[in-house]
Tab-separated table of C-alpha atoms and ligand atoms in Angstrom:
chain	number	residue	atom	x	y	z
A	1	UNK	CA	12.075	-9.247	-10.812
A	2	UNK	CA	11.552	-10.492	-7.364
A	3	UNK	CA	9.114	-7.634	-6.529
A	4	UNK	CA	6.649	-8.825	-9.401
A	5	UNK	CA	6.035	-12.212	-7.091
A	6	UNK	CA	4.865	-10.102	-3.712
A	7	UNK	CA	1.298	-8.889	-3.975
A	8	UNK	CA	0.352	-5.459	-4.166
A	9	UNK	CA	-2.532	-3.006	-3.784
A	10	UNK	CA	-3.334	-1.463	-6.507
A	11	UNK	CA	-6.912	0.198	-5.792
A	12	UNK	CA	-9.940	0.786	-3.659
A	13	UNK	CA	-11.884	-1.995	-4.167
A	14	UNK	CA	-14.911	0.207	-4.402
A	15	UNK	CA	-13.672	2.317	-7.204
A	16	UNK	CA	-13.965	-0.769	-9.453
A	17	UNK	CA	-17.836	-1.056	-9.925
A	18	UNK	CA	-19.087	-1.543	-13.648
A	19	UNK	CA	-16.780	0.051	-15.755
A	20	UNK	CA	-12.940	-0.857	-16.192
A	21	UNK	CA	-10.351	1.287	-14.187
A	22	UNK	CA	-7.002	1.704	-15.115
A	23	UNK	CA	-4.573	1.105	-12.584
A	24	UNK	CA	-0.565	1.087	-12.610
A	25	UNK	CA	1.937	-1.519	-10.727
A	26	UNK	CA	5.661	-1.730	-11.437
A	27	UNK	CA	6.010	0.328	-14.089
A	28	UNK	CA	2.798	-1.989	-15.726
A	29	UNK	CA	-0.449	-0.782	-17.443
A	30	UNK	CA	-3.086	-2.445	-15.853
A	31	UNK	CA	-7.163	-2.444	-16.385
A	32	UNK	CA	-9.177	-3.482	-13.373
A	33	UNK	CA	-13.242	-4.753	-14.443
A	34	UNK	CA	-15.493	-6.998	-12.110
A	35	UNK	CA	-16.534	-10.180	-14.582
A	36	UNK	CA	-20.054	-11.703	-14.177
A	37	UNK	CA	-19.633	-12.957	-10.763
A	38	UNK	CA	-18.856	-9.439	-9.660
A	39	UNK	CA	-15.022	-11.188	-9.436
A	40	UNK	CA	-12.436	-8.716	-9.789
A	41	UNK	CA	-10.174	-9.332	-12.769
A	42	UNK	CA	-7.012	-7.664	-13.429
A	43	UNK	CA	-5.676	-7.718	-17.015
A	44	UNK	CA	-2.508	-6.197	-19.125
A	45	UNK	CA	-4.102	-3.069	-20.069
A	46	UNK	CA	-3.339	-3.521	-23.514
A	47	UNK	CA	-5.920	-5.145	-26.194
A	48	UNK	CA	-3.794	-8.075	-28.220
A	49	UNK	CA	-5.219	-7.364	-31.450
A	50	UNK	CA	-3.667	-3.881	-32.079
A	51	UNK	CA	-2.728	-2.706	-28.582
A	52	UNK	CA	-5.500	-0.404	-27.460
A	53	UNK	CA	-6.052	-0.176	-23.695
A	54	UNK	CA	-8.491	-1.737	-22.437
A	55	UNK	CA	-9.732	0.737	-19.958
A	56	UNK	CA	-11.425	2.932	-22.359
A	57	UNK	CA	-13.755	-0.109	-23.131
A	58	UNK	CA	-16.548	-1.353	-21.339
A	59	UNK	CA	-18.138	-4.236	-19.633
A	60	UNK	CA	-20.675	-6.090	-21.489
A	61	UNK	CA	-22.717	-9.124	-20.477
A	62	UNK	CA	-19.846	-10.129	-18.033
A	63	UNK	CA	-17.099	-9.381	-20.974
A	64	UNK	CA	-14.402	-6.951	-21.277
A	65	UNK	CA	-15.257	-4.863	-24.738
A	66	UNK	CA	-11.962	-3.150	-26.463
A	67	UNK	CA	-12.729	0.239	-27.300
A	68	UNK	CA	-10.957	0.121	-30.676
A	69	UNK	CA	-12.909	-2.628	-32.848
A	70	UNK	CA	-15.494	-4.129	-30.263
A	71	UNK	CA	-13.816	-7.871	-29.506
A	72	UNK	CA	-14.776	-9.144	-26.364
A	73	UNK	CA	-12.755	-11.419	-23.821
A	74	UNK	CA	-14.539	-13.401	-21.424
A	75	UNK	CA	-13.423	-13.631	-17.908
A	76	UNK	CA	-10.825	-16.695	-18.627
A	77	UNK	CA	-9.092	-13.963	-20.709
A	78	UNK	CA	-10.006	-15.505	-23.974
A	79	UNK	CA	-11.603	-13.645	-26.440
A	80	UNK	CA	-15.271	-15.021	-27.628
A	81	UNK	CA	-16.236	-12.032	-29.943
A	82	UNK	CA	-15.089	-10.367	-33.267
A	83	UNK	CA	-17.484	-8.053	-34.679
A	84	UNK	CA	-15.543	-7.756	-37.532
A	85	UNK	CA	-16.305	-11.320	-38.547
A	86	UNK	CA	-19.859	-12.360	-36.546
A	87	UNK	CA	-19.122	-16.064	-37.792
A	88	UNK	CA	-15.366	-16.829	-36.748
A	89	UNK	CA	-14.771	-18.563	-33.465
A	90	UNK	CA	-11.226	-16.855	-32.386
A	91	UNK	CA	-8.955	-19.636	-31.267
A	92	UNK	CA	-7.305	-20.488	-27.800
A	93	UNK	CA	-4.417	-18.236	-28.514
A	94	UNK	CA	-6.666	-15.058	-28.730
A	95	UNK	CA	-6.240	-14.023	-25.325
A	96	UNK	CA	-5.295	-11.572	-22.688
A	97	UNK	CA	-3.044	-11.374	-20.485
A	98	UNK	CA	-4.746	-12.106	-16.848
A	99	UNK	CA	-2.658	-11.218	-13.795
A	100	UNK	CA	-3.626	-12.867	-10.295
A	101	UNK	CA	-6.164	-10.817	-8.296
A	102	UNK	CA	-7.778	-10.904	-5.258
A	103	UNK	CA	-9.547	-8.042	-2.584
A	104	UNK	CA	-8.428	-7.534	0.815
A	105	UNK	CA	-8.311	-4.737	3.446
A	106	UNK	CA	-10.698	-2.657	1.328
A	107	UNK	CA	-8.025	-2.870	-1.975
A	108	UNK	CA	-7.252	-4.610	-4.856
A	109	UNK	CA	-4.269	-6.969	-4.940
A	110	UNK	CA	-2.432	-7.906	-7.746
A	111	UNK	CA	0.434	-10.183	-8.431
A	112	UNK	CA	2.266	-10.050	-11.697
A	113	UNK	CA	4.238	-13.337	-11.226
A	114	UNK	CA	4.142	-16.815	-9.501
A	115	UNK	CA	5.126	-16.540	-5.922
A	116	UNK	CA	4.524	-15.376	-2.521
A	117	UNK	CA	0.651	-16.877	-1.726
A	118	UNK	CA	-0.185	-15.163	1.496
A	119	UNK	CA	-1.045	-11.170	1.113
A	120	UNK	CA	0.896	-9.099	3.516
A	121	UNK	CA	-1.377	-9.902	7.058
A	122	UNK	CA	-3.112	-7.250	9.353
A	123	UNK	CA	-4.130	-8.854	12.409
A	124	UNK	CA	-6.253	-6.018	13.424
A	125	UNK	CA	-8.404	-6.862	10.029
A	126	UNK	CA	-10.344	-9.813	11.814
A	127	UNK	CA	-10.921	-8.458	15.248
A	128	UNK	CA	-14.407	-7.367	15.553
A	129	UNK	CA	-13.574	-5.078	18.276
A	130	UNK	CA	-11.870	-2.467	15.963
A	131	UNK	CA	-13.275	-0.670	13.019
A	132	UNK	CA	-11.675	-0.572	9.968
A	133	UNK	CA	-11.600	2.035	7.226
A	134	UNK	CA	-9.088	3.586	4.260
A	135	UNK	CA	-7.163	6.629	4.268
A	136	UNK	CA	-5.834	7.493	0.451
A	137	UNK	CA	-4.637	7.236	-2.055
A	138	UNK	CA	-1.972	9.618	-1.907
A	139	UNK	CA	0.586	9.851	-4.978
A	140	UNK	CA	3.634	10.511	-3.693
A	141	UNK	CA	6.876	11.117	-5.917
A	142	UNK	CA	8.781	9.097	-3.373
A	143	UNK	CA	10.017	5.407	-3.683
A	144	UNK	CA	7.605	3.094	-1.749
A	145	UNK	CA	11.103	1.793	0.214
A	146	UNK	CA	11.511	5.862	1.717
A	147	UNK	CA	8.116	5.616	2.564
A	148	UNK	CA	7.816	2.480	4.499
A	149	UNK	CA	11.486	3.812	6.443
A	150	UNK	CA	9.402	7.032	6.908
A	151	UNK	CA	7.224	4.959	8.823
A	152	UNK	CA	9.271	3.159	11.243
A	153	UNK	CA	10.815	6.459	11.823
A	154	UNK	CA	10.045	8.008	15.144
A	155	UNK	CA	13.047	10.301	15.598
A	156	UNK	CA	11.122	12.879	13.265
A	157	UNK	CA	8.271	13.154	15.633
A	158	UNK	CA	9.234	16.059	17.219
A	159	UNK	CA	10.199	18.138	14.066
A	160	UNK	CA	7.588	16.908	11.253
A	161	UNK	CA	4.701	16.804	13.150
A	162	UNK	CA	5.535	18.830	16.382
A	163	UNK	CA	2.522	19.389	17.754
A	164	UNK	CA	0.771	15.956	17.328
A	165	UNK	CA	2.730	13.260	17.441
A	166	UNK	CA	6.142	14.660	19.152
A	167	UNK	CA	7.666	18.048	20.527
A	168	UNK	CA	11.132	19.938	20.329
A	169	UNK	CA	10.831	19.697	23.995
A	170	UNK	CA	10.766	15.288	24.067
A	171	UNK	CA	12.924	14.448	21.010
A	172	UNK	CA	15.187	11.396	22.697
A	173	UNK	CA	14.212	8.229	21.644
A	174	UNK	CA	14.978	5.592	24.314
A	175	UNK	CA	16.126	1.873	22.814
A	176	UNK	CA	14.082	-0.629	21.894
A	177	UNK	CA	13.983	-4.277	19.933
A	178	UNK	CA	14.438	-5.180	16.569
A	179	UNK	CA	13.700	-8.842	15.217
A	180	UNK	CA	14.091	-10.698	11.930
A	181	UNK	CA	10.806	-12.429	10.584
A	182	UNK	CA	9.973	-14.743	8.366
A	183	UNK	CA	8.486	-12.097	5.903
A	184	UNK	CA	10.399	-9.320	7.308
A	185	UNK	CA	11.293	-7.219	10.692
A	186	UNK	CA	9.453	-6.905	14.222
A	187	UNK	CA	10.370	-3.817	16.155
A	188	UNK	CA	8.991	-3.490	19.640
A	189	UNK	CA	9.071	-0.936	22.384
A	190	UNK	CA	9.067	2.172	20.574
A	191	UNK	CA	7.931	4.945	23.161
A	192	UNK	CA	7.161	8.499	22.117
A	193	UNK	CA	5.855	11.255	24.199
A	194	UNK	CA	2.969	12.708	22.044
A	195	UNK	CA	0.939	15.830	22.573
A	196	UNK	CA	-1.454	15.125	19.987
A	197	UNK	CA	-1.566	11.043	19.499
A	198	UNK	CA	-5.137	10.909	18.105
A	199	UNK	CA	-8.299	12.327	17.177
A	200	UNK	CA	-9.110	12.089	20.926
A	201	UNK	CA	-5.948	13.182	22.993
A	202	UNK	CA	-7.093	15.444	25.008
A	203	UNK	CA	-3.850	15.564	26.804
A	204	UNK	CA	-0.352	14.719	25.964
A	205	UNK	CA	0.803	10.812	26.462
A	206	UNK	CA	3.733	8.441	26.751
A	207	UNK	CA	2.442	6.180	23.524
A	208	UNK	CA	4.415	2.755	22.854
A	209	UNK	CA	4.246	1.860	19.519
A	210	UNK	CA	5.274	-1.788	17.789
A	211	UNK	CA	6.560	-2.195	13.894
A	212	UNK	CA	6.109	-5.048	11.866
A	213	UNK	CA	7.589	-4.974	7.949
A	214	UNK	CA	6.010	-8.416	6.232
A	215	UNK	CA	6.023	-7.593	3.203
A	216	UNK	CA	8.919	-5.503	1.079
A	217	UNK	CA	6.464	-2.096	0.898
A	218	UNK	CA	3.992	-3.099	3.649
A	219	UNK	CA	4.076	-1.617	7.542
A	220	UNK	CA	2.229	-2.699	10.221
A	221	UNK	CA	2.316	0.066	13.058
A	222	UNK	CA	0.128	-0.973	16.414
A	223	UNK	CA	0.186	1.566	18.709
A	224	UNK	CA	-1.162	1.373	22.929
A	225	UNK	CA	-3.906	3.631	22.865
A	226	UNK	CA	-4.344	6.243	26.256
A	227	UNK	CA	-5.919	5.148	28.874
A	228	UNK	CA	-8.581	7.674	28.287
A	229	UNK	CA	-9.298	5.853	24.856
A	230	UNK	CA	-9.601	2.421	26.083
A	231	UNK	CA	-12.946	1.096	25.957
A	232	UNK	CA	-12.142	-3.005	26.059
A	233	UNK	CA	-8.721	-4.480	28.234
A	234	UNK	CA	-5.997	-6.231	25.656
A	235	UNK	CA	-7.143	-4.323	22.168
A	236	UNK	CA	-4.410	-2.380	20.284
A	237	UNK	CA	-5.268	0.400	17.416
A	238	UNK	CA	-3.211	-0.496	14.289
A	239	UNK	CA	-2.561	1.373	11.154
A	240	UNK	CA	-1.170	-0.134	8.007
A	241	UNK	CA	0.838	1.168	5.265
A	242	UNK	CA	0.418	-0.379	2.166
A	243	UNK	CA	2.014	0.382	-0.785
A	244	UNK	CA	1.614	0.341	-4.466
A	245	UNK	CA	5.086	1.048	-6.703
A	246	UNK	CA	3.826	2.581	-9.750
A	247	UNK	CA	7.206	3.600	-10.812
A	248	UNK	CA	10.641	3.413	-9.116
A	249	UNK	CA	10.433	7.181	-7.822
A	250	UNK	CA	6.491	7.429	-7.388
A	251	UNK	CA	4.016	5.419	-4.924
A	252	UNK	CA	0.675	5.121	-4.301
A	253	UNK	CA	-0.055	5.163	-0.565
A	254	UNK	CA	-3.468	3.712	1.235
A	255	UNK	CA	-3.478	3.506	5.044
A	256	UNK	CA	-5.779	1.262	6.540
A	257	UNK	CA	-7.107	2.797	9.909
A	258	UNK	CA	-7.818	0.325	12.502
A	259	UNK	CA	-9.522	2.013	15.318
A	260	UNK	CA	-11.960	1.466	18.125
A	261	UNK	CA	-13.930	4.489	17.596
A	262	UNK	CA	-17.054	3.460	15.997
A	263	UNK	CA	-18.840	6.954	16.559
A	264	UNK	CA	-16.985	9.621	14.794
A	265	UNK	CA	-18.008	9.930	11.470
A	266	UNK	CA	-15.269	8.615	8.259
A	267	UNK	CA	-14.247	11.683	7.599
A	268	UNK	CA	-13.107	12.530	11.083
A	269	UNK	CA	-10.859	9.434	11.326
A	270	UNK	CA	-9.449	10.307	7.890
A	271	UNK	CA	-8.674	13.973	8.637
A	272	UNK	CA	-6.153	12.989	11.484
A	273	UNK	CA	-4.301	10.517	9.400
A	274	UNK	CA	-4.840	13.153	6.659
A	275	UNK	CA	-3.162	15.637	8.667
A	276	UNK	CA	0.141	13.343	9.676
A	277	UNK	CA	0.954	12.060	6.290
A	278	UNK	CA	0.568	15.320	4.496
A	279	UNK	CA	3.402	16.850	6.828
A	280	UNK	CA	5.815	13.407	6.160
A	281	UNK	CA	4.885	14.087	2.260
A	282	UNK	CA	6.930	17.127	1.421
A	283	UNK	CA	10.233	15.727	3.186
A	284	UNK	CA	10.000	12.677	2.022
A	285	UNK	CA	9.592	14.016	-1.416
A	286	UNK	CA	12.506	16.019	-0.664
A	287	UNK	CA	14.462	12.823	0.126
A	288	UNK	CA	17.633	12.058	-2.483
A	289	UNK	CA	18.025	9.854	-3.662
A	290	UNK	CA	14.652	9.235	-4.206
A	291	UNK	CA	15.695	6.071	-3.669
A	292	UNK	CA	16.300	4.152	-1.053
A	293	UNK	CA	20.322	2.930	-0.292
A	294	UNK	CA	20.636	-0.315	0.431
A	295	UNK	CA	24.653	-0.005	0.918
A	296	UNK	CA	24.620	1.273	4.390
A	297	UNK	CA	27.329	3.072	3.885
A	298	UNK	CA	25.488	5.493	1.817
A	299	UNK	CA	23.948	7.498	4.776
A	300	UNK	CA	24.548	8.003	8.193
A	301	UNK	CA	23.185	5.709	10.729
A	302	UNK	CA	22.258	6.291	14.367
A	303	UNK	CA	20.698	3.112	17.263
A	304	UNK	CA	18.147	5.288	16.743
A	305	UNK	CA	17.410	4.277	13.179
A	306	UNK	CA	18.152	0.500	13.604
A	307	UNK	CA	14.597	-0.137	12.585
A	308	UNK	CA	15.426	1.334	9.112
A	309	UNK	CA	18.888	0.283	9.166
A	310	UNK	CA	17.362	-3.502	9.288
A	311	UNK	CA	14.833	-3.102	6.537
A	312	UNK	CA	17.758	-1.806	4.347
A	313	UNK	CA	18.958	-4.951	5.247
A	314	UNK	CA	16.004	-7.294	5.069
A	315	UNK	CA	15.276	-5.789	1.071
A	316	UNK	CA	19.193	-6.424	0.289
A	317	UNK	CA	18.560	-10.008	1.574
A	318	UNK	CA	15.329	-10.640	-0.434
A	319	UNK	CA	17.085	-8.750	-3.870
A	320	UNK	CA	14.630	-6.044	-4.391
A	321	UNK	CA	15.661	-3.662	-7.233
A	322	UNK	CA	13.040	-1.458	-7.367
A	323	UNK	CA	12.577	1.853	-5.507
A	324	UNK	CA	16.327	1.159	-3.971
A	325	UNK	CA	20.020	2.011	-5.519
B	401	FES	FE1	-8.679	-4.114	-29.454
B	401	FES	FE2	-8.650	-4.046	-32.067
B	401	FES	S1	-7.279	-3.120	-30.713
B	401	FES	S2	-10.133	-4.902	-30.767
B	402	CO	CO1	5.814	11.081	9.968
């Protein structure tokens, strides 16, 4: 499955301390446990003696311990310890099954095949000049392809979140650019007039917002903050969507907020973002099929949906099967 060679988040990274976590990805059992060197190590969350999971163990001394009879795999995967027999050294083949991990943007990222080496970028991650936090997770019985179209999606602005980020009174949306990628689609010159754009509006704006899609579940939305926001010339607030597919119909969301406000408190940032997604959750859940339709003659189309009209495109071109029909 192509999908299994894209990374993905899975996690917080700071809900994996010293105990195992189980986590989900494609439809895949996962257990998450930091080894020794406080590397994080994503593993089949399934013991290979007799199929316990392994996320009802425990760390010990920098090994993963199965729950069910005690044997414990080092962080190569291999397992070093059978209680059952203190004097038999368990051959090569007694192993687990390792996925490729790494930690990023505040989550862990997990590939379950050989493939695509880069992680999905965010730009916004190394400038100094903007703060960065996590919003989520949110489980959302949605497939993570209608969520990511939800998020290019500016014609709802005046319906879903009237109010905040659009009005009944401001609903046109005037044209703008769409471009292929390498990893995916660019689209530039979104404008939206917003009551509400932020946590610091105090009065309602013409906001021009930029896509980017570079990854089949990631979104990259950069937005021109007010003037009455803008501390430093040249900086742009971002927000990313990134998406873990725990099954074809249900996602795990995480946004990553980068902002220049380094005074309000976490839980102030969060609320806004808090407040947006959880009026996009019921309609998209609402959304049928739950999945996405990558035969574009499935649904109706406007120019003002040629953002989502080319990512329908772009995940037909790549072959992803999961969370589309
Ligand atoms: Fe894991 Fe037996 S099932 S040690
Ligand atoms: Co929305």
């Amino acid at each position: 499955m192509i999908e299994e060679t894209f990374w993905h988040p899975v996690a917080l990274s700071s809900d994996v301390a010293s105990a195992p976590v189980a986590a989900r990805l494609l439809e895949r059992d996962l257990v998450l446990w930091r080894d020794g060197t406080g590397a994080l190590q994503a593993w089949a969350d399934q013991c290979p003696h007799r199929g316990a999971r392994l996320s009802l163990g425990r760390v010990q001394d920098g090994r993963l311990e199965c729950p069910y009879h005690g044997w414990q795999f080092e962080a190569s995967g291999r397992c070093v310890q059978v209680p059952a027999l203190p004097a038999f050294t368990p051959p090569a083949t007694h192993c687990a099954h390792r996925f490729a991990a790494q930690e990023a943007h505040g989550l862990v990222w997990v590939r379950l095949a050989e493939g695509s080496e880069a992680l999905p970028g965010f730009a916004a991650e190394s400038d100094a000049r903007l703060r960065k936090l996590n919003c989520g997770p949110y489980d959302v019985a949605a497939s993570a392809p209608r969520i990511v179209e939800n998020f290019l999606d500016m014609s709802h602005f005046g319906f879903v979140h009237e109010g905040w980020l659009g009005a009944r009174s401001a609903t046109a949306i005037d044209d703008y650019q769409v471009e292929a990628t390498a990893t995916g689609l660019r689209a530039t010159g979104c404008k939206a007039w917003q009551p509400q754009s932020n946590l610091h509006s105090t009065a309602p704006a013409q906001v021009e917002y930029g896509y980017e899609v570079n990854a089949p579940y990631t979104a990259i939305l950069t937005k021109v903050p007010e003037a009455a926001t803008v501390a430093i010339d040249g900086y742009r607030e971002s927000i990313a969507l990134f998406i873990c597919p725990l099954a074809p119909e249900l996602s795990r969301v995480w946004f990553r907020l980068a902002v220049a406000d380094f005074d309000s408190p976490d839980d102030k940032l969060r609320a806004f973002q808090h407040t947006i997604f959880t009026q996009d959750q019921p309609v998209l859940e609402s959304q049928r099929p739950r999945r996405l339709p990558l035969d574009l003659r499935a649904e109706l189309h406007t120019a003002a949906d040629k953002a989502s009209s080319a990512y329908r495109r772009h995940l037909k071109h790549l072959g992803i099967t999961f969370g589309v029909c």
